[in-house]
Amino acid sequence: MTTMGAGLTMLLLGCGSSSGPELINVKGTVTYQSEPIKDGVIKFVPTQDSKAPRRTVVVKDGEYNASDRAALGIGTYKVEILAYIGEPADTKIYPVSDAESEKNRPKPREQILPEKYNEKSELEELIIESGSAPITKNFKLD
């Protein structure tokens, strides 16, 4: 292969560098009053000086994992956590009668955490720095 051919091949294949922003995996646990949050979400909202994208990750049985495409970009994030009880709105029930339907109707889904953990979050900001190893961040809410 000629030098020009090798150069063209390198140009077409790239230099091996990854494209896109640097992403860091973040995982952990979330408890409320010492109990794992069974159904919820954790939101990582970039602060005004941060250009990282917003991420929302499912909390299931007290654990969350922001990895792969949901991993966090470099920046500073406000953290918001929501926890739910009841059934999702898309739950379908096929009743035998109206009386049976009322008796078996699931509780509507309801967010149960105080605003200090979500809308008016008082949780510590999360800072993701370039070159960070994967991060484990646990949240113990009282």
JSON list of N, CA, C and O in Angstrom, two decimals, residues 26-81:
[
{"chain": "A", "resi": 26, "resn": "VAL", "atom": "N", "xyz": [-23.39, 6.64, 36.14]},
{"chain": "A", "resi": 26, "resn": "VAL", "atom": "CA", "xyz": [-23.72, 6.94, 37.54]},
{"chain": "A", "resi": 26, "resn": "VAL", "atom": "C", "xyz": [-24.80, 5.96, 37.98]},
{"chain": "A", "resi": 26, "resn": "VAL", "atom": "O", "xyz": [-25.81, 5.79, 37.29]},
{"chain": "A", "resi": 27, "resn": "LYS", "atom": "N", "xyz": [-24.59, 5.31, 39.12]},
{"chain": "A", "resi": 27, "resn": "LYS", "atom": "CA", "xyz": [-25.58, 4.38, 39.64]},
{"chain": "A", "resi": 27, "resn": "LYS", "atom": "C", "xyz": [-25.64, 4.53, 41.15]},
{"chain": "A", "resi": 27, "resn": "LYS", "atom": "O", "xyz": [-24.78, 5.16, 41.76]},
{"chain": "A", "resi": 28, "resn": "GLY", "atom": "N", "xyz": [-26.68, 3.93, 41.74]},
{"chain": "A", "resi": 28, "resn": "GLY", "atom": "CA", "xyz": [-26.78, 3.99, 43.19]},
{"chain": "A", "resi": 28, "resn": "GLY", "atom": "C", "xyz": [-28.11, 3.50, 43.68]},
{"chain": "A", "resi": 28, "resn": "GLY", "atom": "O", "xyz": [-28.89, 2.88, 42.95]},
{"chain": "A", "resi": 29, "resn": "THR", "atom": "N", "xyz": [-28.37, 3.80, 44.95]},
{"chain": "A", "resi": 29, "resn": "THR", "atom": "CA", "xyz": [-29.61, 3.41, 45.59]},
{"chain": "A", "resi": 29, "resn": "THR", "atom": "C", "xyz": [-30.36, 4.65, 46.06]},
{"chain": "A", "resi": 29, "resn": "THR", "atom": "O", "xyz": [-29.75, 5.69, 46.29]},
{"chain": "A", "resi": 30, "resn": "VAL", "atom": "N", "xyz": [-31.69, 4.48, 46.21]},
{"chain": "A", "resi": 30, "resn": "VAL", "atom": "CA", "xyz": [-32.53, 5.57, 46.71]},
{"chain": "A", "resi": 30, "resn": "VAL", "atom": "C", "xyz": [-33.48, 4.98, 47.73]},
{"chain": "A", "resi": 30, "resn": "VAL", "atom": "O", "xyz": [-34.25, 4.06, 47.42]},
{"chain": "A", "resi": 31, "resn": "THR", "atom": "N", "xyz": [-33.40, 5.50, 48.97]},
{"chain": "A", "resi": 31, "resn": "THR", "atom": "CA", "xyz": [-34.31, 5.07, 50.02]},
{"chain": "A", "resi": 31, "resn": "THR", "atom": "C", "xyz": [-35.06, 6.28, 50.57]},
{"chain": "A", "resi": 31, "resn": "THR", "atom": "O", "xyz": [-34.56, 7.41, 50.55]},
{"chain": "A", "resi": 32, "resn": "TYR", "atom": "N", "xyz": [-36.28, 6.02, 51.05]},
{"chain": "A", "resi": 32, "resn": "TYR", "atom": "CA", "xyz": [-37.09, 7.05, 51.70]},
{"chain": "A", "resi": 32, "resn": "TYR", "atom": "C", "xyz": [-37.58, 6.46, 53.01]},
{"chain": "A", "resi": 32, "resn": "TYR", "atom": "O", "xyz": [-38.19, 5.39, 53.02]},
{"chain": "A", "resi": 33, "resn": "GLN", "atom": "N", "xyz": [-37.26, 7.13, 54.11]},
{"chain": "A", "resi": 33, "resn": "GLN", "atom": "CA", "xyz": [-37.58, 6.65, 55.46]},
{"chain": "A", "resi": 33, "resn": "GLN", "atom": "C", "xyz": [-37.07, 5.22, 55.64]},
{"chain": "A", "resi": 33, "resn": "GLN", "atom": "O", "xyz": [-37.76, 4.34, 56.11]},
{"chain": "A", "resi": 34, "resn": "SER", "atom": "N", "xyz": [-35.84, 5.01, 55.22]},
{"chain": "A", "resi": 34, "resn": "SER", "atom": "CA", "xyz": [-35.09, 3.74, 55.33]},
{"chain": "A", "resi": 34, "resn": "SER", "atom": "C", "xyz": [-35.64, 2.60, 54.48]},
{"chain": "A", "resi": 34, "resn": "SER", "atom": "O", "xyz": [-35.17, 1.47, 54.58]},
{"chain": "A", "resi": 35, "resn": "GLU", "atom": "N", "xyz": [-36.61, 2.87, 53.60]},
{"chain": "A", "resi": 35, "resn": "GLU", "atom": "CA", "xyz": [-37.17, 1.84, 52.71]},
{"chain": "A", "resi": 35, "resn": "GLU", "atom": "C", "xyz": [-36.77, 2.15, 51.27]},
{"chain": "A", "resi": 35, "resn": "GLU", "atom": "O", "xyz": [-36.81, 3.31, 50.85]},
{"chain": "A", "resi": 36, "resn": "PRO", "atom": "N", "xyz": [-36.42, 1.14, 50.48]},
{"chain": "A", "resi": 36, "resn": "PRO", "atom": "CA", "xyz": [-36.08, 1.38, 49.07]},
{"chain": "A", "resi": 36, "resn": "PRO", "atom": "C", "xyz": [-37.30, 1.92, 48.32]},
{"chain": "A", "resi": 36, "resn": "PRO", "atom": "O", "xyz": [-38.43, 1.47, 48.54]},
{"chain": "A", "resi": 37, "resn": "ILE", "atom": "N", "xyz": [-37.06, 2.89, 47.45]},
{"chain": "A", "resi": 37, "resn": "ILE", "atom": "CA", "xyz": [-38.13, 3.39, 46.59]},
{"chain": "A", "resi": 37, "resn": "ILE", "atom": "C", "xyz": [-38.40, 2.33, 45.54]},
{"chain": "A", "resi": 37, "resn": "ILE", "atom": "O", "xyz": [-37.51, 1.96, 44.78]},
{"chain": "A", "resi": 38, "resn": "LYS", "atom": "N", "xyz": [-39.61, 1.81, 45.53]},
{"chain": "A", "resi": 38, "resn": "LYS", "atom": "CA", "xyz": [-39.95, 0.71, 44.63]},
{"chain": "A", "resi": 38, "resn": "LYS", "atom": "C", "xyz": [-40.20, 1.17, 43.20]},
{"chain": "A", "resi": 38, "resn": "LYS", "atom": "O", "xyz": [-39.86, 0.48, 42.25]},
{"chain": "A", "resi": 39, "resn": "ASP", "atom": "N", "xyz": [-40.81, 2.35, 43.04]},
{"chain": "A", "resi": 39, "resn": "ASP", "atom": "CA", "xyz": [-41.20, 2.86, 41.72]},
{"chain": "A", "resi": 39, "resn": "ASP", "atom": "C", "xyz": [-40.98, 4.36, 41.71]},
{"chain": "A", "resi": 39, "resn": "ASP", "atom": "O", "xyz": [-41.63, 5.09, 42.45]},
{"chain": "A", "resi": 40, "resn": "GLY", "atom": "N", "xyz": [-40.07, 4.82, 40.87]},
{"chain": "A", "resi": 40, "resn": "GLY", "atom": "CA", "xyz": [-39.81, 6.25, 40.82]},
{"chain": "A", "resi": 40, "resn": "GLY", "atom": "C", "xyz": [-38.88, 6.63, 39.69]},
{"chain": "A", "resi": 40, "resn": "GLY", "atom": "O", "xyz": [-38.56, 5.81, 38.82]},
{"chain": "A", "resi": 41, "resn": "VAL", "atom": "N", "xyz": [-38.46, 7.88, 39.72]},
{"chain": "A", "resi": 41, "resn": "VAL", "atom": "CA", "xyz": [-37.48, 8.38, 38.76]},
{"chain": "A", "resi": 41, "resn": "VAL", "atom": "C", "xyz": [-36.53, 9.33, 39.48]},
{"chain": "A", "resi": 41, "resn": "VAL", "atom": "O", "xyz": [-36.88, 9.93, 40.49]},
{"chain": "A", "resi": 42, "resn": "ILE", "atom": "N", "xyz": [-35.34, 9.42, 38.95]},
{"chain": "A", "resi": 42, "resn": "ILE", "atom": "CA", "xyz": [-34.37, 10.40, 39.41]},
{"chain": "A", "resi": 42, "resn": "ILE", "atom": "C", "xyz": [-34.02, 11.25, 38.20]},
{"chain": "A", "resi": 42, "resn": "ILE", "atom": "O", "xyz": [-33.75, 10.72, 37.11]},
{"chain": "A", "resi": 43, "resn": "LYS", "atom": "N", "xyz": [-34.11, 12.57, 38.38]},
{"chain": "A", "resi": 43, "resn": "LYS", "atom": "CA", "xyz": [-33.82, 13.51, 37.29]},
{"chain": "A", "resi": 43, "resn": "LYS", "atom": "C", "xyz": [-32.52, 14.23, 37.59]},
{"chain": "A", "resi": 43, "resn": "LYS", "atom": "O", "xyz": [-32.31, 14.71, 38.70]},
{"chain": "A", "resi": 44, "resn": "PHE", "atom": "N", "xyz": [-31.66, 14.29, 36.59]},
{"chain": "A", "resi": 44, "resn": "PHE", "atom": "CA", "xyz": [-30.41, 15.04, 36.66]},
{"chain": "A", "resi": 44, "resn": "PHE", "atom": "C", "xyz": [-30.59, 16.24, 35.74]},
{"chain": "A", "resi": 44, "resn": "PHE", "atom": "O", "xyz": [-30.56, 16.11, 34.52]},
{"chain": "A", "resi": 45, "resn": "VAL", "atom": "N", "xyz": [-30.80, 17.42, 36.34]},
{"chain": "A", "resi": 45, "resn": "VAL", "atom": "CA", "xyz": [-31.10, 18.64, 35.60]},
{"chain": "A", "resi": 45, "resn": "VAL", "atom": "C", "xyz": [-29.85, 19.53, 35.59]},
{"chain": "A", "resi": 45, "resn": "VAL", "atom": "O", "xyz": [-29.41, 19.97, 36.65]},
{"chain": "A", "resi": 46, "resn": "PRO", "atom": "N", "xyz": [-29.28, 19.81, 34.40]},
{"chain": "A", "resi": 46, "resn": "PRO", "atom": "CA", "xyz": [-28.08, 20.64, 34.35]},
{"chain": "A", "resi": 46, "resn": "PRO", "atom": "C", "xyz": [-28.34, 22.03, 34.93]},
{"chain": "A", "resi": 46, "resn": "PRO", "atom": "O", "xyz": [-29.41, 22.59, 34.72]},
{"chain": "A", "resi": 47, "resn": "THR", "atom": "N", "xyz": [-27.36, 22.55, 35.66]},
{"chain": "A", "resi": 47, "resn": "THR", "atom": "CA", "xyz": [-27.48, 23.91, 36.17]},
{"chain": "A", "resi": 47, "resn": "THR", "atom": "C", "xyz": [-27.26, 24.88, 35.01]},
{"chain": "A", "resi": 47, "resn": "THR", "atom": "O", "xyz": [-26.84, 24.47, 33.93]},
{"chain": "A", "resi": 48, "resn": "GLN", "atom": "N", "xyz": [-27.53, 26.15, 35.25]},
{"chain": "A", "resi": 48, "resn": "GLN", "atom": "CA", "xyz": [-27.47, 27.15, 34.17]},
{"chain": "A", "resi": 48, "resn": "GLN", "atom": "C", "xyz": [-26.10, 27.22, 33.51]},
{"chain": "A", "resi": 48, "resn": "GLN", "atom": "O", "xyz": [-26.00, 27.48, 32.32]},
{"chain": "A", "resi": 49, "resn": "ASP", "atom": "N", "xyz": [-25.02, 27.02, 34.24]},
{"chain": "A", "resi": 49, "resn": "ASP", "atom": "CA", "xyz": [-23.68, 27.11, 33.66]},
{"chain": "A", "resi": 49, "resn": "ASP", "atom": "C", "xyz": [-23.21, 25.82, 33.02]},
{"chain": "A", "resi": 49, "resn": "ASP", "atom": "O", "xyz": [-22.09, 25.72, 32.54]},
{"chain": "A", "resi": 50, "resn": "SER", "atom": "N", "xyz": [-24.06, 24.81, 32.98]},
{"chain": "A", "resi": 50, "resn": "SER", "atom": "CA", "xyz": [-23.69, 23.51, 32.44]},
{"chain": "A", "resi": 50, "resn": "SER", "atom": "C", "xyz": [-24.38, 23.27, 31.10]},
{"chain": "A", "resi": 50, "resn": "SER", "atom": "O", "xyz": [-25.56, 23.56, 30.94]},
{"chain": "A", "resi": 51, "resn": "LYS", "atom": "N", "xyz": [-23.65, 22.72, 30.14]},
{"chain": "A", "resi": 51, "resn": "LYS", "atom": "CA", "xyz": [-24.21, 22.45, 28.81]},
{"chain": "A", "resi": 51, "resn": "LYS", "atom": "C", "xyz": [-24.57, 20.98, 28.63]},
{"chain": "A", "resi": 51, "resn": "LYS", "atom": "O", "xyz": [-24.94, 20.56, 27.55]},
{"chain": "A", "resi": 52, "resn": "ALA", "atom": "N", "xyz": [-24.46, 20.20, 29.69]},
{"chain": "A", "resi": 52, "resn": "ALA", "atom": "CA", "xyz": [-24.77, 18.77, 29.61]},
{"chain": "A", "resi": 52, "resn": "ALA", "atom": "C", "xyz": [-26.27, 18.58, 29.41]},
{"chain": "A", "resi": 52, "resn": "ALA", "atom": "O", "xyz": [-27.07, 19.40, 29.85]},
{"chain": "A", "resi": 53, "resn": "PRO", "atom": "N", "xyz": [-26.67, 17.49, 28.76]},
{"chain": "A", "resi": 53, "resn": "PRO", "atom": "CA", "xyz": [-28.10, 17.23, 28.58]},
{"chain": "A", "resi": 53, "resn": "PRO", "atom": "C", "xyz": [-28.77, 16.73, 29.86]},
{"chain": "A", "resi": 53, "resn": "PRO", "atom": "O", "xyz": [-28.12, 16.12, 30.71]},
{"chain": "A", "resi": 54, "resn": "ARG", "atom": "N", "xyz": [-30.04, 17.00, 29.98]},
{"chain": "A", "resi": 54, "resn": "ARG", "atom": "CA", "xyz": [-30.86, 16.53, 31.10]},
{"chain": "A", "resi": 54, "resn": "ARG", "atom": "C", "xyz": [-31.04, 15.02, 30.96]},
{"chain": "A", "resi": 54, "resn": "ARG", "atom": "O", "xyz": [-31.18, 14.50, 29.86]},
{"chain": "A", "resi": 55, "resn": "ARG", "atom": "N", "xyz": [-31.08, 14.32, 32.09]},
{"chain": "A", "resi": 55, "resn": "ARG", "atom": "CA", "xyz": [-31.31, 12.88, 32.09]},
{"chain": "A", "resi": 55, "resn": "ARG", "atom": "C", "xyz": [-32.38, 12.53, 33.13]},
{"chain": "A", "resi": 55, "resn": "ARG", "atom": "O", "xyz": [-32.39, 13.09, 34.22]},
{"chain": "A", "resi": 56, "resn": "THR", "atom": "N", "xyz": [-33.25, 11.60, 32.77]},
{"chain": "A", "resi": 56, "resn": "THR", "atom": "CA", "xyz": [-34.24, 11.05, 33.69]},
{"chain": "A", "resi": 56, "resn": "THR", "atom": "C", "xyz": [-34.07, 9.54, 33.67]},
{"chain": "A", "resi": 56, "resn": "THR", "atom": "O", "xyz": [-34.10, 8.93, 32.60]},
{"chain": "A", "resi": 57, "resn": "VAL", "atom": "N", "xyz": [-33.88, 8.95, 34.84]},
{"chain": "A", "resi": 57, "resn": "VAL", "atom": "CA", "xyz": [-33.58, 7.53, 34.95]},
{"chain": "A", "resi": 57, "resn": "VAL", "atom": "C", "xyz": [-34.58, 6.88, 35.91]},
{"chain": "A", "resi": 57, "resn": "VAL", "atom": "O", "xyz": [-34.93, 7.45, 36.94]},
{"chain": "A", "resi": 58, "resn": "VAL", "atom": "N", "xyz": [-35.03, 5.68, 35.59]},
{"chain": "A", "resi": 58, "resn": "VAL", "atom": "CA", "xyz": [-35.98, 4.94, 36.41]},
{"chain": "A", "resi": 58, "resn": "VAL", "atom": "C", "xyz": [-35.32, 4.46, 37.70]},
{"chain": "A", "resi": 58, "resn": "VAL", "atom": "O", "xyz": [-34.17, 4.01, 37.70]},
{"chain": "A", "resi": 59, "resn": "VAL", "atom": "N", "xyz": [-36.07, 4.57, 38.81]},
{"chain": "A", "resi": 59, "resn": "VAL", "atom": "CA", "xyz": [-35.68, 3.96, 40.08]},
{"chain": "A", "resi": 59, "resn": "VAL", "atom": "C", "xyz": [-36.62, 2.77, 40.27]},
{"chain": "A", "resi": 59, "resn": "VAL", "atom": "O", "xyz": [-37.84, 2.94, 40.29]},
{"chain": "A", "resi": 60, "resn": "LYS", "atom": "N", "xyz": [-36.05, 1.59, 40.38]},
{"chain": "A", "resi": 60, "resn": "LYS", "atom": "CA", "xyz": [-36.85, 0.37, 40.53]},
{"chain": "A", "resi": 60, "resn": "LYS", "atom": "C", "xyz": [-36.28, -0.43, 41.69]},
{"chain": "A", "resi": 60, "resn": "LYS", "atom": "O", "xyz": [-35.08, -0.74, 41.70]},
{"chain": "A", "resi": 61, "resn": "ASP", "atom": "N", "xyz": [-37.12, -0.74, 42.65]},
{"chain": "A", "resi": 61, "resn": "ASP", "atom": "CA", "xyz": [-36.71, -1.50, 43.83]},
{"chain": "A", "resi": 61, "resn": "ASP", "atom": "C", "xyz": [-35.48, -0.89, 44.51]},
{"chain": "A", "resi": 61, "resn": "ASP", "atom": "O", "xyz": [-34.57, -1.60, 44.94]},
{"chain": "A", "resi": 62, "resn": "GLY", "atom": "N", "xyz": [-35.45, 0.43, 44.57]},
{"chain": "A", "resi": 62, "resn": "GLY", "atom": "CA", "xyz": [-34.40, 1.15, 45.29]},
{"chain": "A", "resi": 62, "resn": "GLY", "atom": "C", "xyz": [-33.12, 1.39, 44.53]},
{"chain": "A", "resi": 62, "resn": "GLY", "atom": "O", "xyz": [-32.17, 1.94, 45.08]},
{"chain": "A", "resi": 63, "resn": "GLU", "atom": "N", "xyz": [-33.06, 1.01, 43.26]},
{"chain": "A", "resi": 63, "resn": "GLU", "atom": "CA", "xyz": [-31.81, 1.17, 42.50]},
{"chain": "A", "resi": 63, "resn": "GLU", "atom": "C", "xyz": [-32.04, 1.94, 41.20]},
{"chain": "A", "resi": 63, "resn": "GLU", "atom": "O", "xyz": [-33.10, 1.84, 40.59]},
{"chain": "A", "resi": 64, "resn": "TYR", "atom": "N", "xyz": [-31.01, 2.69, 40.80]},
{"chain": "A", "resi": 64, "resn": "TYR", "atom": "CA", "xyz": [-31.03, 3.37, 39.50]},
{"chain": "A", "resi": 64, "resn": "TYR", "atom": "C", "xyz": [-29.68, 3.16, 38.84]},
{"chain": "A", "resi": 64, "resn": "TYR", "atom": "O", "xyz": [-28.68, 2.88, 39.51]},
{"chain": "A", "resi": 65, "resn": "ASN", "atom": "N", "xyz": [-29.65, 3.30, 37.51]},
{"chain": "A", "resi": 65, "resn": "ASN", "atom": "CA", "xyz": [-28.41, 3.12, 36.77]},
{"chain": "A", "resi": 65, "resn": "ASN", "atom": "C", "xyz": [-28.45, 3.99, 35.53]},
{"chain": "A", "resi": 65, "resn": "ASN", "atom": "O", "xyz": [-29.13, 3.67, 34.56]},
{"chain": "A", "resi": 66, "resn": "ALA", "atom": "N", "xyz": [-27.73, 5.10, 35.57]},
{"chain": "A", "resi": 66, "resn": "ALA", "atom": "CA", "xyz": [-27.62, 6.00, 34.43]},
{"chain": "A", "resi": 66, "resn": "ALA", "atom": "C", "xyz": [-26.36, 5.59, 33.66]},
{"chain": "A", "resi": 66, "resn": "ALA", "atom": "O", "xyz": [-25.25, 6.02, 33.99]},
{"chain": "A", "resi": 67, "resn": "SER", "atom": "N", "xyz": [-26.55, 4.72, 32.67]},
{"chain": "A", "resi": 67, "resn": "SER", "atom": "CA", "xyz": [-25.41, 4.23, 31.91]},
{"chain": "A", "resi": 67, "resn": "SER", "atom": "C", "xyz": [-25.74, 4.19, 30.43]},
{"chain": "A", "resi": 67, "resn": "SER", "atom": "O", "xyz": [-26.87, 4.45, 30.02]},
{"chain": "A", "resi": 68, "resn": "ASP", "atom": "N", "xyz": [-24.73, 3.86, 29.63]},
{"chain": "A", "resi": 68, "resn": "ASP", "atom": "CA", "xyz": [-24.86, 3.83, 28.18]},
{"chain": "A", "resi": 68, "resn": "ASP", "atom": "C", "xyz": [-25.39, 5.18, 27.68]},
{"chain": "A", "resi": 68, "resn": "ASP", "atom": "O", "xyz": [-24.83, 6.20, 28.01]},
{"chain": "A", "resi": 69, "resn": "ARG", "atom": "N", "xyz": [-26.49, 5.17, 26.95]},
{"chain": "A", "resi": 69, "resn": "ARG", "atom": "CA", "xyz": [-27.03, 6.42, 26.39]},
{"chain": "A", "resi": 69, "resn": "ARG", "atom": "C", "xyz": [-27.62, 7.33, 27.47]},
{"chain": "A", "resi": 69, "resn": "ARG", "atom": "O", "xyz": [-27.80, 8.51, 27.24]},
{"chain": "A", "resi": 70, "resn": "ALA", "atom": "N", "xyz": [-27.93, 6.79, 28.65]},
{"chain": "A", "resi": 70, "resn": "ALA", "atom": "CA", "xyz": [-28.48, 7.59, 29.74]},
{"chain": "A", "resi": 70, "resn": "ALA", "atom": "C", "xyz": [-27.39, 8.10, 30.69]},
{"chain": "A", "resi": 70, "resn": "ALA", "atom": "O", "xyz": [-27.70, 8.77, 31.68]},
{"chain": "A", "resi": 71, "resn": "ALA", "atom": "N", "xyz": [-26.12, 7.80, 30.39]},
{"chain": "A", "resi": 71, "resn": "ALA", "atom": "CA", "xyz": [-25.02, 8.27, 31.23]},
{"chain": "A", "resi": 71, "resn": "ALA", "atom": "C", "xyz": [-24.98, 9.80, 31.24]},
{"chain": "A", "resi": 71, "resn": "ALA", "atom": "O", "xyz": [-25.54, 10.45, 30.36]},
{"chain": "A", "resi": 72, "resn": "LEU", "atom": "N", "xyz": [-24.31, 10.35, 32.23]},
{"chain": "A", "resi": 72, "resn": "LEU", "atom": "CA", "xyz": [-24.29, 11.81, 32.41]},
{"chain": "A", "resi": 72, "resn": "LEU", "atom": "C", "xyz": [-23.08, 12.45, 31.74]},
{"chain": "A", "resi": 72, "resn": "LEU", "atom": "O", "xyz": [-21.97, 11.94, 31.83]},
{"chain": "A", "resi": 73, "resn": "GLY", "atom": "N", "xyz": [-23.32, 13.58, 31.10]},
{"chain": "A", "resi": 73, "resn": "GLY", "atom": "CA", "xyz": [-22.26, 14.36, 30.51]},
{"chain": "A", "resi": 73, "resn": "GLY", "atom": "C", "xyz": [-21.53, 15.17, 31.56]},
{"chain": "A", "resi": 73, "resn": "GLY", "atom": "O", "xyz": [-21.97, 15.28, 32.71]},
{"chain": "A", "resi": 74, "resn": "ILE", "atom": "N", "xyz": [-20.43, 15.76, 31.17]},
{"chain": "A", "resi": 74, "resn": "ILE", "atom": "CA", "xyz": [-19.62, 16.57, 32.07]},
{"chain": "A", "resi": 74, "resn": "ILE", "atom": "C", "xyz": [-20.42, 17.82, 32.45]},
{"chain": "A", "resi": 74, "resn": "ILE", "atom": "O", "xyz": [-20.97, 18.51, 31.59]},
{"chain": "A", "resi": 75, "resn": "GLY", "atom": "N", "xyz": [-20.49, 18.11, 33.74]},
{"chain": "A", "resi": 75, "resn": "GLY", "atom": "CA", "xyz": [-21.21, 19.29, 34.19]},
{"chain": "A", "resi": 75, "resn": "GLY", "atom": "C", "xyz": [-21.73, 19.15, 35.61]},
{"chain": "A", "resi": 75, "resn": "GLY", "atom": "O", "xyz": [-21.42, 18.20, 36.31]},
{"chain": "A", "resi": 76, "resn": "THR", "atom": "N", "xyz": [-22.53, 20.13, 36.01]},
{"chain": "A", "resi": 76, "resn": "THR", "atom": "CA", "xyz": [-23.12, 20.16, 37.34]},
{"chain": "A", "resi": 76, "resn": "THR", "atom": "C", "xyz": [-24.63, 19.99, 37.21]},
{"chain": "A", "resi": 76, "resn": "THR", "atom": "O", "xyz": [-25.26, 20.63, 36.36]},
{"chain": "A", "resi": 77, "resn": "TYR", "atom": "N", "xyz": [-25.19, 19.13, 38.05]},
{"chain": "A", "resi": 77, "resn": "TYR", "atom": "CA", "xyz": [-26.61, 18.79, 37.96]},
{"chain": "A", "resi": 77, "resn": "TYR", "atom": "C", "xyz": [-27.33, 19.04, 39.28]},
{"chain": "A", "resi": 77, "resn": "TYR", "atom": "O", "xyz": [-26.82, 18.71, 40.35]},
{"chain": "A", "resi": 78, "resn": "LYS", "atom": "N", "xyz": [-28.54, 19.57, 39.17]},
{"chain": "A", "resi": 78, "resn": "LYS", "atom": "CA", "xyz": [-29.49, 19.60, 40.28]},
{"chain": "A", "resi": 78, "resn": "LYS", "atom": "C", "xyz": [-30.16, 18.22, 40.24]},
{"chain": "A", "resi": 78, "resn": "LYS", "atom": "O", "xyz": [-30.45, 17.70, 39.17]},
{"chain": "A", "resi": 79, "resn": "VAL", "atom": "N", "xyz": [-30.39, 17.62, 41.40]},
{"chain": "A", "resi": 79, "resn": "VAL", "atom": "CA", "xyz": [-30.98, 16.28, 41.47]},
{"chain": "A", "resi": 79, "resn": "VAL", "atom": "C", "xyz": [-32.42, 16.39, 41.98]},
{"chain": "A", "resi": 79, "resn": "VAL", "atom": "O", "xyz": [-32.67, 17.06, 42.99]},
{"chain": "A", "resi": 80, "resn": "GLU", "atom": "N", "xyz": [-33.35, 15.75, 41.28]},
{"chain": "A", "resi": 80, "resn": "GLU", "atom": "CA", "xyz": [-34.75, 15.69, 41.69]},
{"chain": "A", "resi": 80, "resn": "GLU", "atom": "C", "xyz": [-35.17, 14.22, 41.71]},
{"chain": "A", "resi": 80, "resn": "GLU", "atom": "O", "xyz": [-34.87, 13.48, 40.77]},
{"chain": "A", "resi": 81, "resn": "ILE", "atom": "N", "xyz": [-35.87, 13.82, 42.77]},
{"chain": "A", "resi": 81, "resn": "ILE", "atom": "CA", "xyz": [-36.31, 12.43, 42.89]},
{"chain": "A", "resi": 81, "resn": "ILE", "atom": "C", "xyz": [-37.81, 12.40, 43.14]},
{"chain": "A", "resi": 81, "resn": "ILE", "atom": "O", "xyz": [-38.33, 13.14, 43.96]}
]
